Coordinates of C-alpha atoms in Angstrom, one line a residue:
M1 CA -64.7 -101.5 -5.9
E2 CA -63.6 -102.2 -2.2
E3 CA -63.7 -105.1 -0.2
D4 CA -64.8 -105.6 3.5
G5 CA -61.5 -106.4 5.0
G6 CA -61.5 -103.6 7.5
D7 CA -62.4 -99.8 7.7
A8 CA -59.7 -97.1 6.4
H9 CA -57.5 -96.5 9.2
R10 CA -57.3 -92.7 10.0
T11 CA -54.4 -91.6 11.9
G12 CA -52.2 -88.6 12.5
G13 CA -53.5 -85.0 12.4
P14 CA -53.1 -81.5 11.1
G15 CA -49.8 -79.8 11.7
A16 CA -47.6 -82.9 11.8
P17 CA -44.0 -81.9 11.8
A18 CA -43.2 -83.8 8.5
I19 CA -45.6 -81.6 6.6
T20 CA -45.5 -77.9 6.4
V21 CA -47.7 -75.5 4.4
E22 CA -46.1 -72.9 2.4
S23 CA -47.2 -70.0 0.7
V24 CA -45.9 -70.2 -2.8
T25 CA -47.2 -67.0 -4.7
A26 CA -48.4 -63.7 -3.7
A27 CA -51.6 -63.8 -5.7
G28 CA -53.0 -66.9 -3.4
T29 CA -52.2 -69.5 -0.9
E30 CA -50.8 -72.7 -2.6
L31 CA -50.5 -75.7 -0.3
I32 CA -47.7 -78.2 -0.9
L33 CA -47.1 -81.3 1.1
R34 CA -43.3 -81.1 1.9
H35 CA -42.8 -84.8 2.6
P36 CA -39.7 -86.8 2.2
V37 CA -40.0 -89.7 -0.4
E38 CA -37.4 -92.2 -0.9
R39 CA -37.6 -94.8 -3.7
F40 CA -35.5 -97.8 -4.8
T41 CA -36.0 -101.1 -7.0
L42 CA -35.5 -104.4 -6.0
D43 CA -33.5 -106.9 -8.4
N44 CA -36.9 -108.7 -9.3
G45 CA -38.3 -105.3 -10.3
L46 CA -40.4 -104.3 -7.6
R47 CA -40.5 -100.6 -7.2
V48 CA -40.5 -99.3 -3.6
V49 CA -41.4 -95.9 -2.2
L50 CA -40.9 -95.0 1.6
A51 CA -42.6 -91.9 2.8
P52 CA -41.4 -91.8 6.6
D53 CA -43.4 -89.7 9.1
R54 CA -42.2 -90.1 12.6
S55 CA -44.8 -88.0 14.2
V56 CA -47.2 -90.7 15.0
P57 CA -46.2 -94.4 15.9
V58 CA -48.5 -95.7 12.7
V59 CA -47.4 -97.5 9.5
A60 CA -49.1 -98.1 6.4
V61 CA -48.1 -100.6 3.9
S62 CA -49.8 -100.8 0.3
V63 CA -49.0 -102.6 -2.8
F64 CA -50.4 -101.4 -6.0
Y65 CA -50.5 -103.9 -9.1
D66 CA -50.6 -102.8 -12.5
V67 CA -53.9 -104.5 -13.4
G68 CA -57.2 -103.2 -13.4
M69 CA -60.5 -104.0 -15.1
R70 CA -59.2 -102.3 -18.6
N71 CA -56.8 -105.4 -18.5
E72 CA -59.3 -108.2 -18.6
P73 CA -59.6 -110.2 -21.8
E74 CA -63.0 -110.8 -23.7
G75 CA -64.7 -114.0 -22.1
R76 CA -63.1 -113.0 -18.4
T77 CA -65.0 -110.0 -17.6
G78 CA -64.8 -109.2 -13.9
F79 CA -61.8 -111.2 -13.3
A80 CA -59.6 -108.5 -11.9
H81 CA -62.1 -107.9 -9.2
L82 CA -62.5 -111.7 -8.7
F83 CA -58.7 -112.2 -8.4
E84 CA -58.8 -109.1 -5.7
H85 CA -61.1 -111.5 -3.7
L86 CA -59.0 -114.6 -3.9
M87 CA -55.8 -112.5 -2.9
F88 CA -57.4 -112.5 0.5
Q89 CA -58.0 -116.6 0.8
G90 CA -54.6 -117.3 2.0
S91 CA -50.9 -118.0 0.6
A92 CA -48.1 -120.3 0.7
H93 CA -47.3 -119.7 4.5
V94 CA -50.8 -118.0 5.6
P95 CA -53.8 -120.1 6.1
K96 CA -57.2 -119.0 5.0
M97 CA -58.4 -115.9 7.2
E98 CA -55.0 -115.9 9.0
H99 CA -54.2 -112.6 7.0
A100 CA -57.2 -111.1 9.0
R101 CA -56.4 -112.5 12.0
L102 CA -52.6 -111.4 12.3
V103 CA -53.3 -107.7 11.0
Q104 CA -56.4 -107.4 13.6
A105 CA -54.3 -108.9 16.5
A106 CA -51.5 -106.4 16.0
G107 CA -54.4 -103.8 16.6
G108 CA -54.3 -102.7 12.4
T109 CA -56.9 -102.8 9.7
F110 CA -56.7 -103.9 5.9
N111 CA -58.6 -103.9 2.8
G112 CA -58.2 -104.0 -0.9
S113 CA -59.9 -102.5 -4.0
T114 CA -60.0 -102.9 -7.9
H115 CA -60.1 -99.9 -10.1
Q116 CA -59.6 -99.4 -14.1
D117 CA -56.0 -99.3 -14.1
Y118 CA -54.9 -101.0 -11.0
T119 CA -55.6 -103.4 -8.0
N120 CA -54.4 -102.6 -4.3
Y121 CA -54.1 -104.0 -1.1
F122 CA -53.2 -102.3 2.0
E123 CA -52.7 -102.6 5.9
A124 CA -52.5 -99.7 8.4
L125 CA -50.9 -101.0 11.8
P126 CA -48.9 -99.8 14.9
A127 CA -45.3 -99.3 13.7
E128 CA -43.8 -102.2 15.5
A129 CA -46.3 -104.4 13.4
L130 CA -44.5 -103.4 10.0
E131 CA -42.6 -106.5 9.4
R132 CA -45.9 -108.7 10.0
A133 CA -47.4 -106.5 7.3
L134 CA -44.3 -106.6 4.9
F135 CA -44.2 -110.6 5.3
L136 CA -48.1 -111.1 4.8
E137 CA -47.9 -109.0 1.5
A138 CA -44.7 -110.6 0.5
D139 CA -46.1 -114.1 1.0
R140 CA -49.3 -113.5 -1.3
M141 CA -47.2 -112.0 -4.1
A142 CA -45.1 -115.0 -4.2
A143 CA -47.7 -117.6 -3.8
P144 CA -51.4 -117.1 -3.2
A145 CA -53.5 -120.2 -2.5
I146 CA -55.2 -120.5 -5.9
T147 CA -57.2 -123.8 -5.6
E148 CA -60.7 -124.8 -6.9
E149 CA -62.5 -124.4 -3.5
N150 CA -61.1 -121.0 -3.1
L151 CA -62.1 -119.9 -6.7
R152 CA -65.5 -121.5 -6.6
N153 CA -66.2 -119.9 -3.1
Q154 CA -65.0 -116.4 -4.5
I155 CA -67.3 -116.7 -7.6
D156 CA -70.3 -117.1 -5.4
V157 CA -69.2 -114.2 -3.1
V158 CA -68.7 -112.0 -6.4
K159 CA -71.9 -112.9 -7.7
E160 CA -73.9 -112.0 -4.4
E161 CA -72.0 -108.8 -4.4
I162 CA -73.3 -107.9 -7.8
R163 CA -76.8 -108.9 -6.8
V164 CA -76.3 -106.7 -3.9
N165 CA -75.0 -103.7 -5.5
V166 CA -76.3 -103.7 -8.9
L167 CA -79.0 -106.1 -9.9
N168 CA -81.3 -105.7 -7.0
R169 CA -80.3 -101.8 -6.2
P170 CA -82.1 -98.9 -7.7
Y171 CA -79.8 -97.2 -10.4
G172 CA -77.1 -100.2 -9.4
A173 CA -75.4 -99.7 -12.8
F174 CA -76.2 -96.0 -13.5
P175 CA -74.1 -94.6 -14.8
W176 CA -70.5 -96.2 -14.0
L177 CA -71.5 -99.3 -15.6
Q178 CA -73.8 -98.2 -18.6
L179 CA -72.3 -94.8 -19.6
P180 CA -68.9 -96.4 -20.6
Q181 CA -70.9 -98.5 -23.1
V182 CA -72.4 -95.3 -24.9
A183 CA -69.1 -93.1 -24.7
F184 CA -66.6 -95.7 -25.5
E185 CA -65.7 -98.2 -28.4
S186 CA -63.0 -100.7 -27.3
F187 CA -63.7 -103.7 -25.2
A188 CA -61.2 -102.5 -22.7
N189 CA -63.4 -99.3 -22.1
T190 CA -66.8 -100.7 -22.6
H191 CA -67.1 -103.8 -20.7
D192 CA -68.6 -104.3 -17.3
G193 CA -66.0 -104.4 -15.0
Y194 CA -68.2 -106.2 -12.3
G195 CA -68.2 -109.2 -14.9
S196 CA -71.1 -111.3 -16.3
F197 CA -72.2 -114.3 -14.5
V198 CA -71.5 -116.5 -17.6
D199 CA -67.6 -115.2 -17.5
L200 CA -67.4 -115.6 -13.7
E201 CA -68.8 -119.1 -13.8
S202 CA -66.6 -120.4 -16.7
S203 CA -63.7 -119.3 -15.0
T204 CA -61.1 -122.0 -14.1
V205 CA -58.1 -122.3 -11.9
D206 CA -55.8 -122.4 -14.8
D207 CA -57.4 -118.7 -15.8
A208 CA -56.4 -117.6 -12.2
A209 CA -53.0 -119.0 -12.4
D210 CA -52.3 -117.5 -15.6
F211 CA -53.7 -114.0 -14.4
F212 CA -51.3 -114.1 -11.4
S213 CA -48.4 -115.1 -13.5
T214 CA -49.0 -112.3 -16.1
Y215 CA -50.0 -109.3 -13.8
Y216 CA -49.1 -110.1 -10.3
A217 CA -44.9 -110.2 -11.3
P218 CA -43.2 -108.1 -8.9
G219 CA -41.9 -105.8 -11.7
N220 CA -45.7 -104.8 -12.2
A221 CA -46.4 -103.6 -8.9
V222 CA -45.5 -100.8 -6.6
L223 CA -44.8 -101.1 -2.8
C224 CA -45.5 -98.0 -0.7
I225 CA -44.9 -97.8 2.9
G226 CA -45.6 -94.5 5.0
G227 CA -45.4 -93.5 8.8
D228 CA -43.1 -94.2 11.7
L229 CA -40.3 -95.8 9.9
D230 CA -36.5 -95.9 9.6
V231 CA -35.5 -95.7 6.1
A232 CA -32.6 -98.1 6.3
E233 CA -34.3 -100.6 8.3
T234 CA -37.3 -100.7 6.4
E235 CA -35.5 -101.2 3.5
R236 CA -33.5 -104.0 4.8
L237 CA -36.9 -105.5 5.8
V238 CA -38.4 -105.0 2.2
Q239 CA -35.3 -106.8 0.8
R240 CA -35.6 -109.9 3.5
W241 CA -39.2 -110.4 2.5
F242 CA -39.8 -109.2 -1.2
G243 CA -36.2 -110.1 -2.4
P244 CA -36.9 -113.6 -2.7
V245 CA -40.1 -113.3 -4.9
A246 CA -39.2 -114.6 -8.3
T247 CA -38.6 -112.4 -11.0
R248 CA -41.0 -112.5 -13.9
D249 CA -41.9 -110.8 -17.2
V250 CA -44.0 -107.8 -17.0
P251 CA -46.8 -107.3 -19.4
P252 CA -47.0 -103.9 -21.4
T253 CA -49.2 -101.2 -20.3
P254 CA -52.4 -101.7 -22.4
R255 CA -53.4 -99.0 -24.8
T256 CA -56.7 -97.9 -23.5
G257 CA -56.9 -94.4 -25.2
E258 CA -59.4 -94.0 -28.2
P259 CA -59.9 -91.2 -30.7
M260 CA -62.2 -88.4 -29.7
P261 CA -65.8 -88.8 -30.6
T262 CA -67.1 -86.6 -33.5
S263 CA -70.9 -87.1 -32.9
V264 CA -73.7 -87.5 -30.4
R265 CA -74.3 -91.1 -28.9
S266 CA -77.6 -91.7 -26.9
V267 CA -78.9 -94.9 -25.4
V268 CA -82.1 -95.3 -23.3
V269 CA -82.1 -98.0 -20.4
E270 CA -84.9 -99.0 -18.2
D271 CA -84.5 -99.9 -14.5
R272 CA -87.5 -101.8 -12.8
L273 CA -86.4 -100.5 -9.3
A274 CA -86.0 -96.9 -10.2
T275 CA -88.5 -94.6 -8.7
A276 CA -87.8 -91.6 -11.0
P277 CA -85.9 -90.9 -14.4
A278 CA -82.3 -89.7 -14.6
V279 CA -79.8 -88.8 -17.2
A280 CA -76.2 -89.0 -17.4
L281 CA -74.1 -86.8 -20.1
G282 CA -70.6 -87.9 -20.5
W283 CA -67.8 -86.2 -22.4
R284 CA -64.2 -87.4 -23.2
V285 CA -61.4 -85.2 -21.5
P286 CA -57.9 -84.6 -22.1
D287 CA -55.5 -87.3 -21.1
P288 CA -55.2 -87.5 -17.5
V289 CA -51.5 -88.2 -17.7
A290 CA -49.9 -86.7 -21.1
R291 CA -52.1 -83.7 -20.7
F292 CA -52.2 -82.9 -17.0
D293 CA -52.4 -79.3 -16.9
E294 CA -55.4 -79.2 -19.2
Y295 CA -57.0 -82.1 -17.3
L296 CA -56.9 -80.0 -14.3
G297 CA -59.1 -77.5 -15.7
T298 CA -61.6 -80.1 -16.3
V299 CA -61.4 -81.4 -12.6
L300 CA -62.1 -77.7 -11.4
L301 CA -64.9 -77.4 -13.8
A302 CA -66.7 -80.2 -12.4
E303 CA -66.4 -78.6 -9.1
L304 CA -67.7 -75.2 -10.2
L305 CA -70.5 -76.9 -12.0
S306 CA -71.9 -79.1 -9.0
E307 CA -70.2 -78.9 -5.7
G308 CA -72.3 -76.9 -3.1
D309 CA -75.3 -74.9 -2.9
A310 CA -73.7 -72.2 -4.9
S311 CA -72.7 -74.2 -7.7
R312 CA -73.9 -73.5 -11.4
L313 CA -75.9 -76.7 -11.6
E314 CA -77.3 -76.6 -8.1
R315 CA -78.6 -73.4 -8.6
R316 CA -80.0 -73.9 -12.1
L317 CA -81.5 -77.4 -11.8
I318 CA -82.4 -77.5 -8.4
H319 CA -83.1 -73.9 -6.9
D320 CA -84.3 -71.8 -10.0
D321 CA -85.7 -74.0 -12.6
R322 CA -86.7 -76.9 -10.0
T323 CA -86.4 -79.4 -13.1
A324 CA -83.9 -81.8 -10.9
I325 CA -84.1 -83.9 -7.6
A326 CA -80.3 -84.3 -7.5
Q327 CA -77.4 -83.3 -9.5
S328 CA -73.5 -84.2 -9.6
S329 CA -70.8 -83.6 -12.1
Y330 CA -67.3 -85.3 -11.7
V331 CA -64.2 -86.8 -13.8
G332 CA -63.4 -90.4 -13.5
L333 CA -65.6 -93.3 -13.0
F334 CA -64.4 -94.3 -9.7
G335 CA -64.6 -90.7 -8.0
D336 CA -60.7 -90.1 -8.0
P337 CA -59.9 -88.1 -11.1
F338 CA -56.0 -88.5 -10.3
D339 CA -55.8 -92.2 -10.5
V340 CA -56.8 -92.8 -14.1
R341 CA -55.2 -93.3 -17.4
D342 CA -56.6 -92.1 -20.8
A343 CA -59.4 -92.5 -21.6
T344 CA -61.9 -91.1 -19.2
L345 CA -64.9 -89.0 -18.7
F346 CA -66.5 -86.1 -17.5
T347 CA -69.9 -87.0 -16.4
T348 CA -73.0 -84.8 -15.3
Q349 CA -75.8 -87.0 -14.0
V350 CA -79.2 -85.7 -12.9
H351 CA -82.4 -87.3 -11.4
H352 CA -85.3 -85.6 -12.3
P353 CA -89.2 -85.7 -11.7
A354 CA -91.1 -87.7 -13.8
G355 CA -93.2 -84.9 -15.4
V356 CA -89.9 -82.8 -16.3
P357 CA -88.9 -84.0 -20.1
V358 CA -85.3 -85.0 -20.2
E359 CA -84.7 -82.7 -22.9
R360 CA -85.2 -79.8 -20.6
V361 CA -82.7 -80.9 -18.3
T362 CA -80.0 -81.9 -20.9
A363 CA -80.6 -78.4 -22.5
A364 CA -80.0 -76.7 -19.2
V365 CA -76.7 -78.5 -18.6
H366 CA -75.5 -77.4 -22.1
E367 CA -76.6 -73.8 -21.6
E368 CA -74.4 -73.5 -18.3
I369 CA -71.5 -75.2 -19.7
A370 CA -71.9 -73.0 -22.7
R371 CA -72.1 -69.8 -20.3
I372 CA -68.8 -70.6 -18.8
A373 CA -67.1 -71.3 -22.3
S374 CA -68.3 -67.9 -23.7
D375 CA -68.2 -65.6 -20.6
G376 CA -65.3 -67.3 -18.6
V377 CA -65.3 -67.7 -14.8
P378 CA -64.9 -64.9 -12.3
A379 CA -61.6 -65.4 -10.4
D380 CA -63.3 -65.2 -7.0
E381 CA -65.7 -68.2 -7.9
L382 CA -62.9 -70.1 -8.9
R383 CA -61.0 -69.4 -6.0
R384 CA -64.0 -70.6 -3.8
V385 CA -63.9 -74.0 -5.4
Q386 CA -60.1 -74.4 -5.6
A387 CA -60.0 -73.6 -1.7
R388 CA -62.6 -76.5 -1.0
T389 CA -60.9 -78.7 -3.4
E390 CA -57.4 -78.2 -1.7
A391 CA -59.2 -78.5 1.7
Q392 CA -60.2 -82.1 0.6
L393 CA -57.0 -83.1 -0.7
L394 CA -55.5 -82.0 2.6
R395 CA -57.7 -84.0 4.9
Q396 CA -57.0 -87.0 2.7
A397 CA -53.4 -86.2 3.1
D398 CA -53.8 -85.9 7.0
S399 CA -53.8 -89.5 7.8
V400 CA -50.9 -91.8 7.2
L401 CA -52.7 -94.4 5.2
G402 CA -54.4 -91.6 3.0
R403 CA -50.8 -89.9 2.1
T404 CA -49.5 -93.6 1.5
L405 CA -52.2 -94.5 -0.8
A406 CA -52.2 -91.4 -2.7
F407 CA -48.3 -91.6 -3.1
A408 CA -48.8 -95.1 -4.5
A409 CA -51.2 -94.4 -6.9
A410 CA -49.1 -91.3 -8.2
E411 CA -46.3 -93.4 -8.7
L412 CA -48.0 -96.1 -10.7
V413 CA -50.1 -94.0 -12.7
H414 CA -48.1 -91.0 -13.2
G415 CA -44.5 -92.4 -12.5
R416 CA -44.1 -89.4 -9.5
A417 CA -45.2 -90.3 -6.0
E418 CA -44.5 -86.6 -5.4
L419 CA -47.3 -85.6 -7.4
A420 CA -49.8 -86.7 -4.7
G421 CA -48.4 -83.8 -2.5
E422 CA -48.4 -81.2 -5.2
L423 CA -51.9 -81.7 -6.1
A424 CA -53.3 -78.9 -4.2
A425 CA -50.9 -76.2 -5.0
R426 CA -51.2 -77.4 -9.0
L427 CA -55.0 -76.7 -8.9
A428 CA -54.6 -73.5 -7.0
A429 CA -52.5 -72.5 -9.8
V430 CA -55.0 -73.3 -12.6
T431 CA -56.5 -70.0 -14.0
P432 CA -60.0 -69.0 -15.2
E433 CA -58.7 -69.3 -18.6
Q434 CA -58.0 -73.1 -18.4
V435 CA -61.6 -73.6 -16.9
Q436 CA -63.2 -71.8 -19.7
A437 CA -61.0 -73.8 -22.1
A438 CA -62.2 -77.0 -20.6
A439 CA -65.8 -75.9 -20.7
R440 CA -64.9 -75.5 -24.6
G441 CA -64.2 -79.2 -24.8
L442 CA -67.7 -80.3 -23.6
D443 CA -69.1 -80.1 -27.1
P444 CA -73.0 -80.8 -27.2
G445 CA -72.0 -82.3 -30.5
T446 CA -69.9 -84.9 -29.1
V447 CA -71.7 -85.9 -25.9
A448 CA -72.8 -89.6 -24.8
V449 CA -76.2 -89.4 -23.6
L450 CA -77.6 -92.3 -21.1
E451 CA -81.2 -91.9 -20.3
L452 CA -82.7 -94.0 -17.6
R453 CA -86.5 -94.5 -17.3
P454 CA -88.2 -96.6 -14.6
A455 CA -89.2 -100.0 -16.2
G456 CA -92.3 -99.6 -18.3
G457 CA -91.2 -96.1 -19.8
R458 CA -92.9 -94.4 -16.8
Q459 CA -92.3 -90.8 -17.3

């Protein structure tokens, strides 16, 4: 969930000197971002990653805290997102709204977002404003303005966001808030990360102070800075502003993995605003960190099934059978398969006409997956999918901010910022056999099924 602090700042361009494209194998072109990464750790535990790129006069500053929706305790659903809002309400030396004014006055943009496994804050600015961004982030890492007024105000803001994005929007909770309740067992994986109104309204300043003390310790964060920077000078500035932030204990990373399911689970929900039925199928997938190579096969399987007019499910459901209005398949509930820990889902969602039985839709999905599981994937078809995925990753990395966020997420989740620059090449190396194995893992006997019907059961 991303706030409205500012648009993502896109800078740079293809062919920047700090990035080279290399051909790694004779069998095909694997694209690797050769980008220098420097890292060090402050005495208070803050991990720092620097990614210099002197080709454009822009810097990006991001702070990733190792706390997300899955860290929330029972009775405090939505708290990670609520706290993200609080972090924009001022800090010890920065009055409310001053963060925005200072960044925008320098010609920069800013934002923040809450995910399952982390919360991040970031700015993109002209290079000469680097110290300003470091001061702002360090000040709220040290002492955000956690007051009764700010808390109550932001609870109201979050409640309105829920009304607009979920309660008063067709398919607002489908399937990202509803399918996990079918597919998983633990509170960490099943609860509504947007939060219930009851939990939000009962939050106190003490709750917020405890949450900050526990999860916003410098040792529980990664600071990643990219762009036009001098490494030695940037390290000096980081030491100046973040070094004095008090050291605090770091909580253990929560165990969010679960045993693999052994049966089908299904739930029917009604949506009073929906105009047509829909169904979402969810399968557990290999651990995105510990079994990364297997996981990559699943990521490409999703692309092969649903991306583009030539994809398997687009042809089958939309063009041939004409049993669907729209379809998509993806890994991870927040749209990025590479910034999530175990457990997560491979999801196929289909919106279909009222006259088409949901069983016909789900049967077609299972048949297409079974065809890949039994017959495999032609190398040329896989290569087309890989080329498209590589291009998407390289476009993301084309901006200073895009690269900086990717490096930070890779450092936090995988322990290696460099992985972000290797993803295109790693995907290009995936074999048809890996994709076939991924399809075999999508067992119709272990699927989670979420069926959505327009209110009143209209079909």
